[in-house]
Amino acid sequence: MNYSTQMDAARKGIVTEEICTVAKKENMDIKDLMHLMSKGKVVVPANKNHKKLSAEGVGKGLKTKINVNLGISKDCCNVNLELDKVKKAIGMKAEAIMDLSCFGKTQEFRNKLIAVSPAMIGTVPMYDAVGFYDKELKDITAEELLGVIETHAKDGVDFMTIHAGINMETAQIFKRNPRLMNFVSRGGSLLYAWMNLNNRENPFYEYFDKILDICEKYDVTISLGDACRPGCIDDSTDPSQIKELMTLGELAKRAWKRNVQVMIEGPGHMALNEIETNMKLERKLCHDAPFYVLGPIVTDVAPGYDHITSAIGGAIAATYGADFLCYVTPAEHLRLPDLQDMKDGIIAAKIAAHAADIAKGIKNARDWDNKMAEARRELDWEKMFDIAIDPEKARKYRESSMPEDKKTCTMCGKMCAVRNMNKVMEGKNINILRDED
């Protein structure tokens, strides 16, 4: 029995290798998974040309996934450094890597990335267009923009950010409702500029059916980009953002009719008290399509620490319905991240995702924490390091300050509550001031 996409397979009752992989990773019944996929509530991004892929599912009832952004730019075009980041991200078990390259030999780097990565790969074709054609933005034709999408699809990209929601109608809403930060989406701002420079409709909206042709052919998941995402907390939940979200919901339905999988991208910068409402709005307006958020970053005043502001927002967002967190590094708003920035961003995003999975009651999510609690009760430091989300840092801290009693740490020493409770429970003397018997 033939199928065009993973969604088409699920609807036809065909169990693909990718569906099996996801069901096993999620400890989920295959029939339940396929039902969610058939309704568009779960996606399994899996381009037919990505041979190295170990498939992941994103959506309702599944573990919260994280994405790592990397890629070369004109100011920082060290391909070897970006490949080192790729290896690090894979080693840290990030479920997705987005190549945001926008300068130089982007296709060469993209092909190397796809060839080695078991993680799903995403791109933003709009970023690549200017360099791909070596033409100024205004002079790139609609057909050429679609051509970049097809090139990325042929190369094996599993999901693409397509900013199709910033159409003429949404642009008018934006013009009538001024913002403090205007647009901060790179792809969205480029398309808005193209529309104004050429006095034409957004080609990704106008020719959405042609994009669906490409995505169906290669089984590319569309990540419907939020050109109007808020770039500061003052711009969140405004008319532009909500109008675009409504448009994305309409586009999702069109994609599903063609068996093309869809994710919805979301904010952005947002105050804590607005996050829950925004998650519910996306679920309602976009018909429970998986939600992919950047943060949200919950305050604008912490440059250098936005992996923390993002993790706070991401944990809350995922608790209330977000399925996929785009990591944010300490370098956000400041520079292209280096290797350490990337590691810090991954750890922060993984903490947020796991904390949300506990809150959502994801099956077996608490098991990891319970294993750590058991290791701590036993004062088994090696087991603690093995279980830790970042064993290297945990071990480094421990070894930098060793206590007299090797079972404890230098915070409490022999007054350690765990040590002393263990002794009391075993009927032994505590011996805080004296040596052990």
PDB file of N, CA and C in Angstrom, residues 182-232:
ATOM      1  N   ASN A 182       8.111  46.559  16.180  1.00  0.00           N
ATOM      2  CA  ASN A 182       7.760  46.173  14.808  1.00  0.00           C
ATOM      3  C   ASN A 182       7.851  44.650  14.635  1.00  0.00           C
ATOM      4  N   PHE A 183       8.589  44.165  13.611  1.00  0.00           N
ATOM      5  CA  PHE A 183       8.791  42.729  13.413  1.00  0.00           C
ATOM      6  C   PHE A 183      10.211  42.365  13.844  1.00  0.00           C
ATOM      7  N   VAL A 184      10.356  41.263  14.562  1.00  0.00           N
ATOM      8  CA  VAL A 184      11.692  40.782  14.919  1.00  0.00           C
ATOM      9  C   VAL A 184      11.991  39.428  14.282  1.00  0.00           C
ATOM     10  N   SER A 185      11.021  38.855  13.590  1.00  0.00           N
ATOM     11  CA  SER A 185      11.248  37.637  12.834  1.00  0.00           C
ATOM     12  C   SER A 185      12.079  37.982  11.599  1.00  0.00           C
ATOM     13  N   ARG A 186      13.246  37.357  11.466  1.00  0.00           N
ATOM     14  CA  ARG A 186      14.114  37.664  10.330  1.00  0.00           C
ATOM     15  C   ARG A 186      13.413  37.334   9.009  1.00  0.00           C
ATOM     16  N   GLY A 187      12.881  36.093   8.922  1.00  0.00           N
ATOM     17  CA  GLY A 187      12.190  35.703   7.705  1.00  0.00           C
ATOM     18  C   GLY A 187      10.953  36.526   7.463  1.00  0.00           C
ATOM     19  N   GLY A 188      10.204  36.807   8.535  1.00  0.00           N
ATOM     20  CA  GLY A 188       8.993  37.611   8.399  1.00  0.00           C
ATOM     21  C   GLY A 188       9.279  39.027   7.941  1.00  0.00           C
ATOM     22  N   SER A 189      10.338  39.624   8.484  1.00  0.00           N
ATOM     23  CA  SER A 189      10.670  40.995   8.091  1.00  0.00           C
ATOM     24  C   SER A 189      11.143  41.047   6.634  1.00  0.00           C
ATOM     25  N   LEU A 190      11.870  40.010   6.200  1.00  0.00           N
ATOM     26  CA  LEU A 190      12.316  39.970   4.799  1.00  0.00           C
ATOM     27  C   LEU A 190      11.122  39.868   3.849  1.00  0.00           C
ATOM     28  N   LEU A 191      10.151  39.039   4.208  1.00  0.00           N
ATOM     29  CA  LEU A 191       8.966  38.890   3.354  1.00  0.00           C
ATOM     30  C   LEU A 191       8.112  40.154   3.371  1.00  0.00           C
ATOM     31  N   TYR A 192       7.983  40.776   4.529  1.00  0.00           N
ATOM     32  CA  TYR A 192       7.227  42.032   4.613  1.00  0.00           C
ATOM     33  C   TYR A 192       7.891  43.095   3.739  1.00  0.00           C
ATOM     34  N   ALA A 193       9.229  43.140   3.796  1.00  0.00           N
ATOM     35  CA  ALA A 193       9.961  44.092   2.953  1.00  0.00           C
ATOM     36  C   ALA A 193       9.748  43.772   1.476  1.00  0.00           C
ATOM     37  N   TRP A 194       9.830  42.475   1.111  1.00  0.00           N
ATOM     38  CA  TRP A 194       9.630  42.059  -0.279  1.00  0.00           C
ATOM     39  C   TRP A 194       8.244  42.478  -0.756  1.00  0.00           C
ATOM     40  N   MET A 195       7.246  42.283   0.064  1.00  0.00           N
ATOM     41  CA  MET A 195       5.876  42.661  -0.298  1.00  0.00           C
ATOM     42  C   MET A 195       5.764  44.158  -0.551  1.00  0.00           C
ATOM     43  N   ASN A 196       6.393  44.954   0.318  1.00  0.00           N
ATOM     44  CA  ASN A 196       6.329  46.402   0.164  1.00  0.00           C
ATOM     45  C   ASN A 196       7.144  46.889  -1.026  1.00  0.00           C
ATOM     46  N   LEU A 197       8.313  46.281  -1.235  1.00  0.00           N
ATOM     47  CA  LEU A 197       9.172  46.690  -2.345  1.00  0.00           C
ATOM     48  C   LEU A 197       8.551  46.360  -3.698  1.00  0.00           C
ATOM     49  N   ASN A 198       7.810  45.255  -3.753  1.00  0.00           N
ATOM     50  CA  ASN A 198       7.230  44.805  -5.018  1.00  0.00           C
ATOM     51  C   ASN A 198       5.730  45.059  -5.127  1.00  0.00           C
ATOM     52  N   ASN A 199       5.151  45.612  -4.056  1.00  0.00           N
ATOM     53  CA  ASN A 199       3.707  45.866  -4.024  1.00  0.00           C
ATOM     54  C   ASN A 199       2.926  44.611  -4.439  1.00  0.00           C
ATOM     55  N   ARG A 200       3.296  43.475  -3.827  1.00  0.00           N
ATOM     56  CA  ARG A 200       2.681  42.195  -4.160  1.00  0.00           C
ATOM     57  C   ARG A 200       2.354  41.403  -2.903  1.00  0.00           C
ATOM     58  N   GLU A 201       1.472  40.437  -3.060  1.00  0.00           N
ATOM     59  CA  GLU A 201       1.138  39.538  -1.969  1.00  0.00           C
ATOM     60  C   GLU A 201       2.338  38.656  -1.623  1.00  0.00           C
ATOM     61  N   ASN A 202       2.406  38.244  -0.383  1.00  0.00           N
ATOM     62  CA  ASN A 202       3.428  37.305   0.060  1.00  0.00           C
ATOM     63  C   ASN A 202       3.340  36.045  -0.803  1.00  0.00           C
ATOM     64  N   PRO A 203       4.396  35.697  -1.532  1.00  0.00           N
ATOM     65  CA  PRO A 203       4.327  34.520  -2.418  1.00  0.00           C
ATOM     66  C   PRO A 203       4.116  33.215  -1.663  1.00  0.00           C
ATOM     67  N   PHE A 204       4.554  33.152  -0.407  1.00  0.00           N
ATOM     68  CA  PHE A 204       4.339  31.926   0.371  1.00  0.00           C
ATOM     69  C   PHE A 204       2.864  31.743   0.717  1.00  0.00           C
ATOM     70  N   TYR A 205       2.134  32.848   0.776  1.00  0.00           N
ATOM     71  CA  TYR A 205       0.682  32.770   0.986  1.00  0.00           C
ATOM     72  C   TYR A 205      -0.035  32.582  -0.351  1.00  0.00           C
ATOM     73  N   GLU A 206       0.366  33.371  -1.351  1.00  0.00           N
ATOM     74  CA  GLU A 206      -0.298  33.327  -2.656  1.00  0.00           C
ATOM     75  C   GLU A 206      -0.144  31.961  -3.325  1.00  0.00           C
ATOM     76  N   TYR A 207       1.032  31.365  -3.189  1.00  0.00           N
ATOM     77  CA  TYR A 207       1.304  30.088  -3.849  1.00  0.00           C
ATOM     78  C   TYR A 207       1.440  28.948  -2.838  1.00  0.00           C
ATOM     79  N   PHE A 208       0.640  29.011  -1.809  1.00  0.00           N
ATOM     80  CA  PHE A 208       0.721  28.004  -0.745  1.00  0.00           C
ATOM     81  C   PHE A 208       0.467  26.597  -1.284  1.00  0.00           C
ATOM     82  N   ASP A 209      -0.413  26.474  -2.252  1.00  0.00           N
ATOM     83  CA  ASP A 209      -0.695  25.150  -2.825  1.00  0.00           C
ATOM     84  C   ASP A 209       0.533  24.563  -3.510  1.00  0.00           C
ATOM     85  N   LYS A 210       1.355  25.415  -4.121  1.00  0.00           N
ATOM     86  CA  LYS A 210       2.586  24.922  -4.756  1.00  0.00           C
ATOM     87  C   LYS A 210       3.591  24.466  -3.700  1.00  0.00           C
ATOM     88  N   ILE A 211       3.606  25.161  -2.573  1.00  0.00           N
ATOM     89  CA  ILE A 211       4.463  24.733  -1.468  1.00  0.00           C
ATOM     90  C   ILE A 211       4.005  23.374  -0.956  1.00  0.00           C
ATOM     91  N   LEU A 212       2.689  23.188  -0.888  1.00  0.00           N
ATOM     92  CA  LEU A 212       2.152  21.901  -0.462  1.00  0.00           C
ATOM     93  C   LEU A 212       2.546  20.790  -1.436  1.00  0.00           C
ATOM     94  N   ASP A 213       2.601  21.102  -2.721  1.00  0.00           N
ATOM     95  CA  ASP A 213       3.051  20.115  -3.711  1.00  0.00           C
ATOM     96  C   ASP A 213       4.456  19.614  -3.366  1.00  0.00           C
ATOM     97  N   ILE A 214       5.331  20.564  -3.059  1.00  0.00           N
ATOM     98  CA  ILE A 214       6.724  20.226  -2.736  1.00  0.00           C
ATOM     99  C   ILE A 214       6.781  19.402  -1.452  1.00  0.00           C
ATOM    100  N   CYS A 215       6.062  19.862  -0.434  1.00  0.00           N
ATOM    101  CA  CYS A 215       6.123  19.197   0.873  1.00  0.00           C
ATOM    102  C   CYS A 215       5.528  17.794   0.817  1.00  0.00           C
ATOM    103  N   GLU A 216       4.480  17.621   0.039  1.00  0.00           N
ATOM    104  CA  GLU A 216       3.889  16.294  -0.108  1.00  0.00           C
ATOM    105  C   GLU A 216       4.851  15.357  -0.839  1.00  0.00           C
ATOM    106  N   LYS A 217       5.542  15.878  -1.846  1.00  0.00           N
ATOM    107  CA  LYS A 217       6.449  15.057  -2.642  1.00  0.00           C
ATOM    108  C   LYS A 217       7.593  14.482  -1.809  1.00  0.00           C
ATOM    109  N   TYR A 218       8.160  15.299  -0.922  1.00  0.00           N
ATOM    110  CA  TYR A 218       9.330  14.872  -0.154  1.00  0.00           C
ATOM    111  C   TYR A 218       9.002  14.542   1.304  1.00  0.00           C
ATOM    112  N   ASP A 219       7.763  14.722   1.693  1.00  0.00           N
ATOM    113  CA  ASP A 219       7.306  14.581   3.077  1.00  0.00           C
ATOM    114  C   ASP A 219       8.054  15.549   3.986  1.00  0.00           C
ATOM    115  N   VAL A 220       7.904  16.824   3.696  1.00  0.00           N
ATOM    116  CA  VAL A 220       8.450  17.885   4.536  1.00  0.00           C
ATOM    117  C   VAL A 220       7.328  18.414   5.424  1.00  0.00           C
ATOM    118  N   THR A 221       7.588  18.500   6.701  1.00  0.00           N
ATOM    119  CA  THR A 221       6.631  19.113   7.629  1.00  0.00           C
ATOM    120  C   THR A 221       6.769  20.623   7.546  1.00  0.00           C
ATOM    121  N   ILE A 222       5.638  21.315   7.398  1.00  0.00           N
ATOM    122  CA  ILE A 222       5.652  22.777   7.382  1.00  0.00           C
ATOM    123  C   ILE A 222       5.561  23.287   8.810  1.00  0.00           C
ATOM    124  N   SER A 223       6.512  24.114   9.184  1.00  0.00           N
ATOM    125  CA  SER A 223       6.441  24.829  10.455  1.00  0.00           C
ATOM    126  C   SER A 223       5.991  26.246  10.109  1.00  0.00           C
ATOM    127  N   LEU A 224       4.711  26.497  10.296  1.00  0.00           N
ATOM    128  CA  LEU A 224       4.153  27.789   9.875  1.00  0.00           C
ATOM    129  C   LEU A 224       4.702  28.900  10.758  1.00  0.00           C
ATOM    130  N   GLY A 225       5.543  29.740  10.160  1.00  0.00           N
ATOM    131  CA  GLY A 225       6.295  30.733  10.912  1.00  0.00           C
ATOM    132  C   GLY A 225       5.454  31.907  11.373  1.00  0.00           C
ATOM    133  N   ASP A 226       5.842  32.448  12.511  1.00  0.00           N
ATOM    134  CA  ASP A 226       5.119  33.588  13.101  1.00  0.00           C
ATOM    135  C   ASP A 226       5.907  34.871  12.843  1.00  0.00           C
ATOM    136  N   ALA A 227       5.672  35.438  11.670  1.00  0.00           N
ATOM    137  CA  ALA A 227       6.326  36.706  11.317  1.00  0.00           C
ATOM    138  C   ALA A 227       5.995  37.797  12.321  1.00  0.00           C
ATOM    139  N   CYS A 228       4.815  37.718  12.912  1.00  0.00           N
ATOM    140  CA  CYS A 228       4.341  38.748  13.837  1.00  0.00           C
ATOM    141  C   CYS A 228       4.575  38.379  15.295  1.00  0.00           C
ATOM    142  N   ARG A 229       5.490  37.458  15.548  1.00  0.00           N
ATOM    143  CA  ARG A 229       5.735  37.128  16.948  1.00  0.00           C
ATOM    144  C   ARG A 229       6.258  38.360  17.688  1.00  0.00           C
ATOM    145  N   PRO A 230       5.874  38.526  18.944  1.00  0.00           N
ATOM    146  CA  PRO A 230       6.316  39.714  19.694  1.00  0.00           C
ATOM    147  C   PRO A 230       7.805  39.675  19.990  1.00  0.00           C
ATOM    148  N   GLY A 231       8.469  40.813  19.787  1.00  0.00           N
ATOM    149  CA  GLY A 231       9.895  40.918  20.050  1.00  0.00           C
ATOM    150  C   GLY A 231      10.197  41.626  21.343  1.00  0.00           C
ATOM    151  N   CYS A 232       9.165  42.008  22.063  1.00  0.00           N
ATOM    152  CA  CYS A 232       9.301  42.549  23.415  1.00  0.00           C
ATOM    153  C   CYS A 232       7.986  42.277  24.130  1.00  0.00           C
TER     154      CYS A 232
END
